[in-house]
mmCIF file of C-alpha atoms in Angstrom:
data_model
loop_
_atom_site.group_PDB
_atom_site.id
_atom_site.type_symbol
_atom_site.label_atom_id
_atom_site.label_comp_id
_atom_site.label_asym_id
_atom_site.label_seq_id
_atom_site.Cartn_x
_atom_site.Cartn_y
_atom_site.Cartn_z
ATOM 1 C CA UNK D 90 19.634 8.980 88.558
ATOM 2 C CA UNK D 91 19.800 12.102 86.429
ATOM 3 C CA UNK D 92 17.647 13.444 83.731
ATOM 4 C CA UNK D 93 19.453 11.372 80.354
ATOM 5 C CA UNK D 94 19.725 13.497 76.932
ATOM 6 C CA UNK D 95 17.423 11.242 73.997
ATOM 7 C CA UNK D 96 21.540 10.984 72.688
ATOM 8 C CA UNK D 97 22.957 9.018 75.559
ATOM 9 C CA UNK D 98 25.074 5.429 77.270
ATOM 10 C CA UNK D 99 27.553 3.901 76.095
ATOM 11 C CA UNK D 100 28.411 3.744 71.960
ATOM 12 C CA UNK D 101 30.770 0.864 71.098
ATOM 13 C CA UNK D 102 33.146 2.298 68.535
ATOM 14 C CA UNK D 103 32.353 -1.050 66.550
ATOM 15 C CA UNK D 104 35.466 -3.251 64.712
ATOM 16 C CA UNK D 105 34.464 -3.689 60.779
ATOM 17 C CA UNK D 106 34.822 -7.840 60.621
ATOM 18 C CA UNK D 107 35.856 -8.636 57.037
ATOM 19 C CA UNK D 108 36.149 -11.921 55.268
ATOM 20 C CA UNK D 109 39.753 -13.300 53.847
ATOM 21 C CA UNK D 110 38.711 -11.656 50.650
ATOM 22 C CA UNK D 111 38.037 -8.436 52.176
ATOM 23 C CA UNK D 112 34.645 -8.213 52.051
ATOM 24 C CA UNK D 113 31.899 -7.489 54.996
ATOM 25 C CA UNK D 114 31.062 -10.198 56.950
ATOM 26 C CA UNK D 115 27.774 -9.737 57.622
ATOM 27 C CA UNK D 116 27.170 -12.946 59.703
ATOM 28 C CA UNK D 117 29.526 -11.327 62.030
ATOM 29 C CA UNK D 118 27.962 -7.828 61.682
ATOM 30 C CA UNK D 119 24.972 -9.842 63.005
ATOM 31 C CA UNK D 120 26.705 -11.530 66.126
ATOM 32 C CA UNK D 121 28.452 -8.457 67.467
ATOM 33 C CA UNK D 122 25.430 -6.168 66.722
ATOM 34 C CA UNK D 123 22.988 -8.903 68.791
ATOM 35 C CA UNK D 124 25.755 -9.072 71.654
ATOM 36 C CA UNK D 125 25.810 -5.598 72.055
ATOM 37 C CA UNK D 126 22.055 -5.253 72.207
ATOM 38 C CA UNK D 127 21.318 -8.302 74.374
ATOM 39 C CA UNK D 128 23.379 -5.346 76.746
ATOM 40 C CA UNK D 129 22.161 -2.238 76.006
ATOM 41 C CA UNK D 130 24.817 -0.926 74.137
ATOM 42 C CA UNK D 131 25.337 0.813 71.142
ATOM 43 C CA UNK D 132 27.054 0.782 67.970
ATOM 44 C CA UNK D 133 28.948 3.380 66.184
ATOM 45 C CA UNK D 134 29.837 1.693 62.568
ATOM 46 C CA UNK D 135 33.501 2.696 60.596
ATOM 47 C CA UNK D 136 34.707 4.882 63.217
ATOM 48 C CA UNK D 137 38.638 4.816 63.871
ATOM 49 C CA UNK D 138 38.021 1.595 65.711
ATOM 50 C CA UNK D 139 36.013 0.303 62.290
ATOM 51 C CA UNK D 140 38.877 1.127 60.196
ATOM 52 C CA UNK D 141 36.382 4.146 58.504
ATOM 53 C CA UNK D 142 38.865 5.450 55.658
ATOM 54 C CA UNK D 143 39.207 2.013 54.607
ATOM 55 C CA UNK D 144 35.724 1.165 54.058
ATOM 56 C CA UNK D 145 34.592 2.302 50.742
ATOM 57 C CA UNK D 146 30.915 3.587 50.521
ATOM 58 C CA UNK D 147 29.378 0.185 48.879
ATOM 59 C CA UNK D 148 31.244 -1.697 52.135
ATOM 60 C CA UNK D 149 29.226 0.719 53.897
ATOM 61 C CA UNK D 150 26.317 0.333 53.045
ATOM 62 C CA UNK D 151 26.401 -3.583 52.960
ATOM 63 C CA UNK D 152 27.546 -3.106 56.515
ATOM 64 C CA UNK D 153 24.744 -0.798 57.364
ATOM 65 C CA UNK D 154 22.417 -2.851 56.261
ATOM 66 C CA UNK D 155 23.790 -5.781 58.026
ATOM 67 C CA UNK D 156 23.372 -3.970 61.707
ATOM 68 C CA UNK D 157 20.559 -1.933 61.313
ATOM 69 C CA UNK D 158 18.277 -5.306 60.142
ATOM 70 C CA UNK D 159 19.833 -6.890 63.866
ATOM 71 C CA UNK D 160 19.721 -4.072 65.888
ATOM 72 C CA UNK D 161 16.138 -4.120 64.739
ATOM 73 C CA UNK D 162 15.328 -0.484 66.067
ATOM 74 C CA UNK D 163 16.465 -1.920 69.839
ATOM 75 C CA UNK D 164 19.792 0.087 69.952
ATOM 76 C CA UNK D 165 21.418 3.419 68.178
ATOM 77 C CA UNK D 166 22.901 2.485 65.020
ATOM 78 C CA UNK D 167 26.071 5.729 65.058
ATOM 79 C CA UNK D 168 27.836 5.431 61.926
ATOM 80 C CA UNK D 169 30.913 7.538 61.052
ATOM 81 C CA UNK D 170 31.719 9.642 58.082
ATOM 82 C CA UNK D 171 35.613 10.371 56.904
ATOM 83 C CA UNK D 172 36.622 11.596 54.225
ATOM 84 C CA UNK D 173 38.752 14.641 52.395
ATOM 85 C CA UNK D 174 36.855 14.890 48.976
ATOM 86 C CA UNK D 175 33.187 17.070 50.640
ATOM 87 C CA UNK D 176 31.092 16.170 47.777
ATOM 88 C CA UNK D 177 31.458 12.411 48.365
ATOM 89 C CA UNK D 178 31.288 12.747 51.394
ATOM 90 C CA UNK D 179 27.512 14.282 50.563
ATOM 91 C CA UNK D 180 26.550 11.423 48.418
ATOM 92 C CA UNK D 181 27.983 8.556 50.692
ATOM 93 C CA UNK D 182 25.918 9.906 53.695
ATOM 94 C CA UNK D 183 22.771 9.742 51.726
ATOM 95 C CA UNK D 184 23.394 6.527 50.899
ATOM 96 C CA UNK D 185 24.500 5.218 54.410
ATOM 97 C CA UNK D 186 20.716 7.295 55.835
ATOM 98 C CA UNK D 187 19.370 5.229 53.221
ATOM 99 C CA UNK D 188 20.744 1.295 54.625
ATOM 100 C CA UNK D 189 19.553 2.417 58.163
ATOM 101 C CA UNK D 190 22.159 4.940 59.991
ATOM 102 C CA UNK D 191 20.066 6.729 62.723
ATOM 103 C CA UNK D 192 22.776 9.187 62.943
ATOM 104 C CA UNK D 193 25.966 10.438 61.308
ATOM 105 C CA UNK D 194 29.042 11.464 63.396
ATOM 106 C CA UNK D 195 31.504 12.890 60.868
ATOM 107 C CA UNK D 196 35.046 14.067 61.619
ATOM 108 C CA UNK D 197 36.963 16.690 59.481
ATOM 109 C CA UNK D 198 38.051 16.355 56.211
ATOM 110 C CA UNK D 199 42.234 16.360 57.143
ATOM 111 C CA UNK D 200 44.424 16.907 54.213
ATOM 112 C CA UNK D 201 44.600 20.421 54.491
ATOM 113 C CA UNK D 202 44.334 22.072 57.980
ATOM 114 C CA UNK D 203 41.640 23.944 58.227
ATOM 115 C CA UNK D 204 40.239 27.719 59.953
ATOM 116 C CA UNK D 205 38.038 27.677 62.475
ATOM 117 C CA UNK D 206 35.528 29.043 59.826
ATOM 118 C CA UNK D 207 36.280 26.232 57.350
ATOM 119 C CA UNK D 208 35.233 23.915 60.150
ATOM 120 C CA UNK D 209 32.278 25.917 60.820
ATOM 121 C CA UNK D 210 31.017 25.827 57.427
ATOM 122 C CA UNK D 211 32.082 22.309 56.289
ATOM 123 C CA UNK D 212 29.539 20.381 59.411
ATOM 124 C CA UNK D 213 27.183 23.497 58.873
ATOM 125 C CA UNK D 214 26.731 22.612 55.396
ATOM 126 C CA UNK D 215 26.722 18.860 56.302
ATOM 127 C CA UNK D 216 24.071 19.426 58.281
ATOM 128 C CA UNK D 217 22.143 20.914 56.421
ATOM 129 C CA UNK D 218 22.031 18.123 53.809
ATOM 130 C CA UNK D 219 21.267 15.733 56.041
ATOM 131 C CA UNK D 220 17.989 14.124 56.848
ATOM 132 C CA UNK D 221 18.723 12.430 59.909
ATOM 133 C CA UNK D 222 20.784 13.889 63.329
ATOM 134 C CA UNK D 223 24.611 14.686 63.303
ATOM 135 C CA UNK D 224 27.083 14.423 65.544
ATOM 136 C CA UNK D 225 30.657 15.987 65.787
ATOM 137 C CA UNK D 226 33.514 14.134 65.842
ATOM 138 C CA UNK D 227 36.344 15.664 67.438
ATOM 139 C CA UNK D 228 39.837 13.122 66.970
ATOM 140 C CA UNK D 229 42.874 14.810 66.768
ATOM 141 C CA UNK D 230 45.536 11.557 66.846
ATOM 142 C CA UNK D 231 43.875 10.907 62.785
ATOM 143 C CA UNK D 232 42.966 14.569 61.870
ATOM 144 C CA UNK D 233 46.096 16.327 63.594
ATOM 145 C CA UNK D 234 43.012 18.965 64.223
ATOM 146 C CA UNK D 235 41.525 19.876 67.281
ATOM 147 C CA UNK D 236 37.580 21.584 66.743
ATOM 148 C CA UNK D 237 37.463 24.768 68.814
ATOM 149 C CA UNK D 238 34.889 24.982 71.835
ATOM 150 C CA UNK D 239 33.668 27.818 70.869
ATOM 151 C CA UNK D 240 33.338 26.359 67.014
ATOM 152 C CA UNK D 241 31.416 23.594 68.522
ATOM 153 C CA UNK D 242 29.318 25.604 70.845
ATOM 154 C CA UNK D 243 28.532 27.941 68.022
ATOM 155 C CA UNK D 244 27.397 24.601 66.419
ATOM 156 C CA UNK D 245 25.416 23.227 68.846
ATOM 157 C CA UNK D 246 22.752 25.593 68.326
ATOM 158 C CA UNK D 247 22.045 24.125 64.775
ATOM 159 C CA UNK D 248 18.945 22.196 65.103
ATOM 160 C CA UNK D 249 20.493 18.805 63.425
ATOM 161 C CA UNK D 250 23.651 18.780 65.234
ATOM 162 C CA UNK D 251 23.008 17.120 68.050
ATOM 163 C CA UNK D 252 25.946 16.563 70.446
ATOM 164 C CA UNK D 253 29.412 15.604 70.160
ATOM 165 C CA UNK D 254 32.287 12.702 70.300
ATOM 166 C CA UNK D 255 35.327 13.978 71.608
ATOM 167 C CA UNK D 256 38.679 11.461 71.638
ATOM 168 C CA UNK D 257 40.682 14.249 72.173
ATOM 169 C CA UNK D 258 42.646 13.443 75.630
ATOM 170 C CA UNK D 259 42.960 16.658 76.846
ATOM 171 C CA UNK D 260 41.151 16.481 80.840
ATOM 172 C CA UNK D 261 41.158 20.133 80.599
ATOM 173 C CA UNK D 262 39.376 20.543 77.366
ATOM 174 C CA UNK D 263 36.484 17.883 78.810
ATOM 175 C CA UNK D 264 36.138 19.868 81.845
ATOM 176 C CA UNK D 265 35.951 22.803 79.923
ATOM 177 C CA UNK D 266 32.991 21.643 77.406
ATOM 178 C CA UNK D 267 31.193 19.768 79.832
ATOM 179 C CA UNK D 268 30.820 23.299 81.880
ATOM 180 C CA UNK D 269 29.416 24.176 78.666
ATOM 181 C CA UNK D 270 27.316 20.968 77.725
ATOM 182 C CA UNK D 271 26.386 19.346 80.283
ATOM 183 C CA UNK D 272 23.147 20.720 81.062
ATOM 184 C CA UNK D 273 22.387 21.121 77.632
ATOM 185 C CA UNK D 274 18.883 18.689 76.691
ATOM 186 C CA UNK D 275 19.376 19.672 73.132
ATOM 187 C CA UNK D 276 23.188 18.448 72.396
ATOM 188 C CA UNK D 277 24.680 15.506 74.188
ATOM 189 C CA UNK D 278 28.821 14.944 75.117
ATOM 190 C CA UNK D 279 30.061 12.094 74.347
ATOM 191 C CA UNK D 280 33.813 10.887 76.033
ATOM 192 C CA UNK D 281 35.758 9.291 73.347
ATOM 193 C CA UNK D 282 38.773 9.452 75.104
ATOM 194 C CA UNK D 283 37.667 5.651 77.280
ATOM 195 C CA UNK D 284 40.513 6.402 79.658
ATOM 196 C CA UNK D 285 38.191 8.869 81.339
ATOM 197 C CA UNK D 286 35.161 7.602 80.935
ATOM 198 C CA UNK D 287 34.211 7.683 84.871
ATOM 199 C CA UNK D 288 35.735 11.318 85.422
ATOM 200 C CA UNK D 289 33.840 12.593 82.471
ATOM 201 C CA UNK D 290 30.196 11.195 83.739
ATOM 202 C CA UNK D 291 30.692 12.184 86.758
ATOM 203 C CA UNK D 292 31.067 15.821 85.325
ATOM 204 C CA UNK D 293 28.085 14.908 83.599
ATOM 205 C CA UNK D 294 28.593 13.041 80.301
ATOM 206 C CA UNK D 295 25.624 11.724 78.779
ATOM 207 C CA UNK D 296 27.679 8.395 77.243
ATOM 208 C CA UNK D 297 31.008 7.019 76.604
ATOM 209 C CA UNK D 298 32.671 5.425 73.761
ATOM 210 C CA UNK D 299 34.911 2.568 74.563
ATOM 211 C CA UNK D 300 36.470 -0.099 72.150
ATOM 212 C CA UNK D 301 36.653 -2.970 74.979
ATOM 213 C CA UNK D 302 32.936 -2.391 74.961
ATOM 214 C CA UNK D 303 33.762 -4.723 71.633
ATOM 215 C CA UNK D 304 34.015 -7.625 73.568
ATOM 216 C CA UNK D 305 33.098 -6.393 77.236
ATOM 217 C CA UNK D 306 30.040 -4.626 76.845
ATOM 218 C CA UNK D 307 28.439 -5.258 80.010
ATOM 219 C CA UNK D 308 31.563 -4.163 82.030
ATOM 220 C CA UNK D 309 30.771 -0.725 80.281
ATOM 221 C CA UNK D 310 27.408 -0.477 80.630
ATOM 222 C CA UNK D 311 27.870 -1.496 84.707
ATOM 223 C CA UNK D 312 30.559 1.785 84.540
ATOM 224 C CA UNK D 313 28.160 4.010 82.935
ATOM 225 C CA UNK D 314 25.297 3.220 84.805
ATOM 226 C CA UNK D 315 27.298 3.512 88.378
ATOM 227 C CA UNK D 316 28.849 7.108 86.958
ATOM 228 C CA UNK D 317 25.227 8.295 85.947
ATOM 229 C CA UNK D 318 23.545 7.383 89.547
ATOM 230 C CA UNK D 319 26.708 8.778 91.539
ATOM 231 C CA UNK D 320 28.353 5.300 92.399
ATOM 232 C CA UNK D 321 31.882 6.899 91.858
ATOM 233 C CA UNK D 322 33.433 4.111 93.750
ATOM 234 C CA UNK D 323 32.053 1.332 91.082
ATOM 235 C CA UNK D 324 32.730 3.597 88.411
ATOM 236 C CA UNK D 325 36.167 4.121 89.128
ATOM 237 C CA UNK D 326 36.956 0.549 89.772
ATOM 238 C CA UNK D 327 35.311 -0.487 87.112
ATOM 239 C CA UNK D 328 37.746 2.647 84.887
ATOM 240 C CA UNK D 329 41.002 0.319 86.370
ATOM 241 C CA UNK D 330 40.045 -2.376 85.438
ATOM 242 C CA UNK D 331 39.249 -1.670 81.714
ATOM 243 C CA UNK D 332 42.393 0.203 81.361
ATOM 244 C CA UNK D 333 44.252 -2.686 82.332
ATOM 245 C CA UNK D 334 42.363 -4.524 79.793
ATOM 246 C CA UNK D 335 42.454 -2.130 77.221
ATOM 247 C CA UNK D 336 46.677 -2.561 77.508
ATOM 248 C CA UNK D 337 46.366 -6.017 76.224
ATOM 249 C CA UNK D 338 45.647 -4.709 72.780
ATOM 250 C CA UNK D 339 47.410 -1.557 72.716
ATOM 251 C CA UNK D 340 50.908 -1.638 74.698
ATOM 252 C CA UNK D 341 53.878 -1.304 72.413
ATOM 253 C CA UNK D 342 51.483 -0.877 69.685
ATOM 254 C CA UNK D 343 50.640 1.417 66.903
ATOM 255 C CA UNK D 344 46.948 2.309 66.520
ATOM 256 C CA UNK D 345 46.519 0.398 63.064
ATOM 257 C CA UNK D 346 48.384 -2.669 65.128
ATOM 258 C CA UNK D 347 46.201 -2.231 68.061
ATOM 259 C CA UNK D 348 42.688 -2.476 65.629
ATOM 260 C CA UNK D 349 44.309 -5.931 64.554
ATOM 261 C CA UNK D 350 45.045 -6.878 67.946
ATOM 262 C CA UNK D 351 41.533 -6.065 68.729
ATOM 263 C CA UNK D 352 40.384 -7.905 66.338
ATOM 264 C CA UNK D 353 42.085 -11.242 67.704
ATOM 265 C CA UNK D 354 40.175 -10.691 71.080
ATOM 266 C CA UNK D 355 37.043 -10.722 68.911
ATOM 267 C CA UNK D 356 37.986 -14.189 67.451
ATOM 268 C CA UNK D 357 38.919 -15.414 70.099
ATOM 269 C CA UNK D 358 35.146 -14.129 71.974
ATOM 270 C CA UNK D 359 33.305 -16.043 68.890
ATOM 271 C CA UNK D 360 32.840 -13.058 67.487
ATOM 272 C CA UNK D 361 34.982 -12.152 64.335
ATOM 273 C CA UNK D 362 38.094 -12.851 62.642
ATOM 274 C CA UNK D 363 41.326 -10.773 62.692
ATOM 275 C CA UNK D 364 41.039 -9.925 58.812
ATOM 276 C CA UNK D 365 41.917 -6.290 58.342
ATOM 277 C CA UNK D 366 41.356 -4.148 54.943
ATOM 278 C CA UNK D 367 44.515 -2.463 53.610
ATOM 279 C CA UNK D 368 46.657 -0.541 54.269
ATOM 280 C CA UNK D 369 46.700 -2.641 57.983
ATOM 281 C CA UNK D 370 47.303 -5.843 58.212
ATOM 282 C CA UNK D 371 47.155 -8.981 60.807
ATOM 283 C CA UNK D 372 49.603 -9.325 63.423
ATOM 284 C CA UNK D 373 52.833 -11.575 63.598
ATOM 285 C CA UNK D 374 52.445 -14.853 65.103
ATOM 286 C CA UNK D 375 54.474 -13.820 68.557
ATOM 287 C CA UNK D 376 52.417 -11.149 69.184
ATOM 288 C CA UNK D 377 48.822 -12.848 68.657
ATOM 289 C CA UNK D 378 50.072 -15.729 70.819
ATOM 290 C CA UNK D 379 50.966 -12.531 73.685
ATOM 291 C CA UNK D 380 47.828 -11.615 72.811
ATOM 292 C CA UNK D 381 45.502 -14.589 73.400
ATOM 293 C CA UNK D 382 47.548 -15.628 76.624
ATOM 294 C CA UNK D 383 46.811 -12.079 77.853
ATOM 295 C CA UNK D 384 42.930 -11.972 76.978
ATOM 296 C CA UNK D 385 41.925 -15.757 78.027
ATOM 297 C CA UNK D 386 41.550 -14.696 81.610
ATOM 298 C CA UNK D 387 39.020 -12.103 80.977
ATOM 299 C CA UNK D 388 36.820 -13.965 78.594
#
């Protein structure tokens, strides 16, 4: 087994359960937060997976709150910052440090596309600010931005920014920064992209980031472990298999439709209901019935 970065295994990018009335559901916060600790996974809060630009700053923090009291200092608690206005940005990040957040992984502010200088200086500056660890978050299919290697590698050397999520699927981009990261102790690689979750530990990942891991957390954690201790066989097996699972919720979908359809695999696991906060909303009645008859086999 190799030498694991302190950032490391697998991060669950974590749905946000809401009530009817759209507010946090905290018992549920509580349930999915216990599940994923009773398997040694962690949680990264209002990521794209969380529905993060729809959660304003108060839902935040409620949610915060809500994990950080169950996770109870056993796992991570990740928790994402998006966002296009900088300075509230600034002010929501304090306040998310302040409910519990052991780390921040922020992605770029999108309306405008921005230099590779802009980038530099915007997570630079965030950074800087910050009184707990940040990590990168590279996801091109919501920021229609890809961050430079050599932005992020100039990055990397800041003493709070301490590793990276990368969704982009690109196999020769992750090949590329894990020649650069992946001996790195100080700055950790994480593969957003869960489609290649095996390849990229076996080229030395520290951790994955896999929305099945919502409801089939211990299939991920069995993957990661096998890819850190050189079991490529499991590992890519065990890569099939969630694939073919993660098509239950995402063929002939849109992204915002594939969070909902999530979301009824999580009801039906005890674990949440399929509210969603606006602008997405539930699924029609055929396709949640496709849905269900799809997922009952597997849970």
């Amino acid at each position: 087994m190799r030498k694991l970065n302190k950032y490391h295994g697998v991060v669950v990018p974590m749905v946000t359960p809401v009530t009817k009335d759209g507010d946090i559901d905290t018992k549920a916060v509580e349930r999915i937060i216990n599940n994923f600790a009773e398997h040694g996974v962690s949680a990264l809060l209002m990521g794209t997976t969380g529905e993060g630009h729809s959660v304003s700053t108060e839902q935040g923090v409620k949610m915060i709150e809500a994990a950080a009291n169950a996770a109870a200092g056993r796992i991570t608690v990740y928790t994402g910052l998006a966002g296009n206005c900088v300075s509230e940005q600034l002010e929501a990040a304090k306040k998310f440090v302040t409910a519990g957040a052991d780390v921040i992984a922020a992605t770029l502010p999108c309306y405008y596309a921005l230099t590779p200088e802009q980038m530099t200086k915007y997570y630079t500056n965030l950074a800087d600010a910050l009184t707990v660890p940040l990590m990168l978050y590279n996801i091109t299919i919501t920021t229609h931005m890809s961050i430079p290697l050599d932005v992020i590698e100039k990055l990397s050397r800041h003493p709070n920014i301490v590793g990276l999520k990368d969704s982009e699927n690109n196999i020769e981009r992750m090949e590329d920064a894990l020649r650069l990261f992946a001996d790195r102790d100080d700055f950790a690689y994480f593969c957003g992209c869960a489609a290649n979750s095996a390849k990229a530990l076996a080229l030395g990942a520290d951790g994955i980031v896999p929305s099945v891991g919502n409801y089939l957390p211990q299939m991920y954690a069995d993957l990661f472990n096998a890819g850190i201790n050189g079991d490529t066989t499991t590992a890519e097996d065990l890569q099939q298999k969630t694939i073919e699972i993660g098509k239950i919720n995402t063929e002939g979908l849109t992204l915002g439709q594939s969070l909902a359809g999530l979301k009824v695999i999580m009801k039906m696991a005890g674990l949440c209901e399929t509210y969603m906060l606006p602008p997405l909303t539930e699924l029609d009645e055929n396709t949640v019935k496709r849905i269900q008859e799809q997922a009952a086999p597997i849970l």
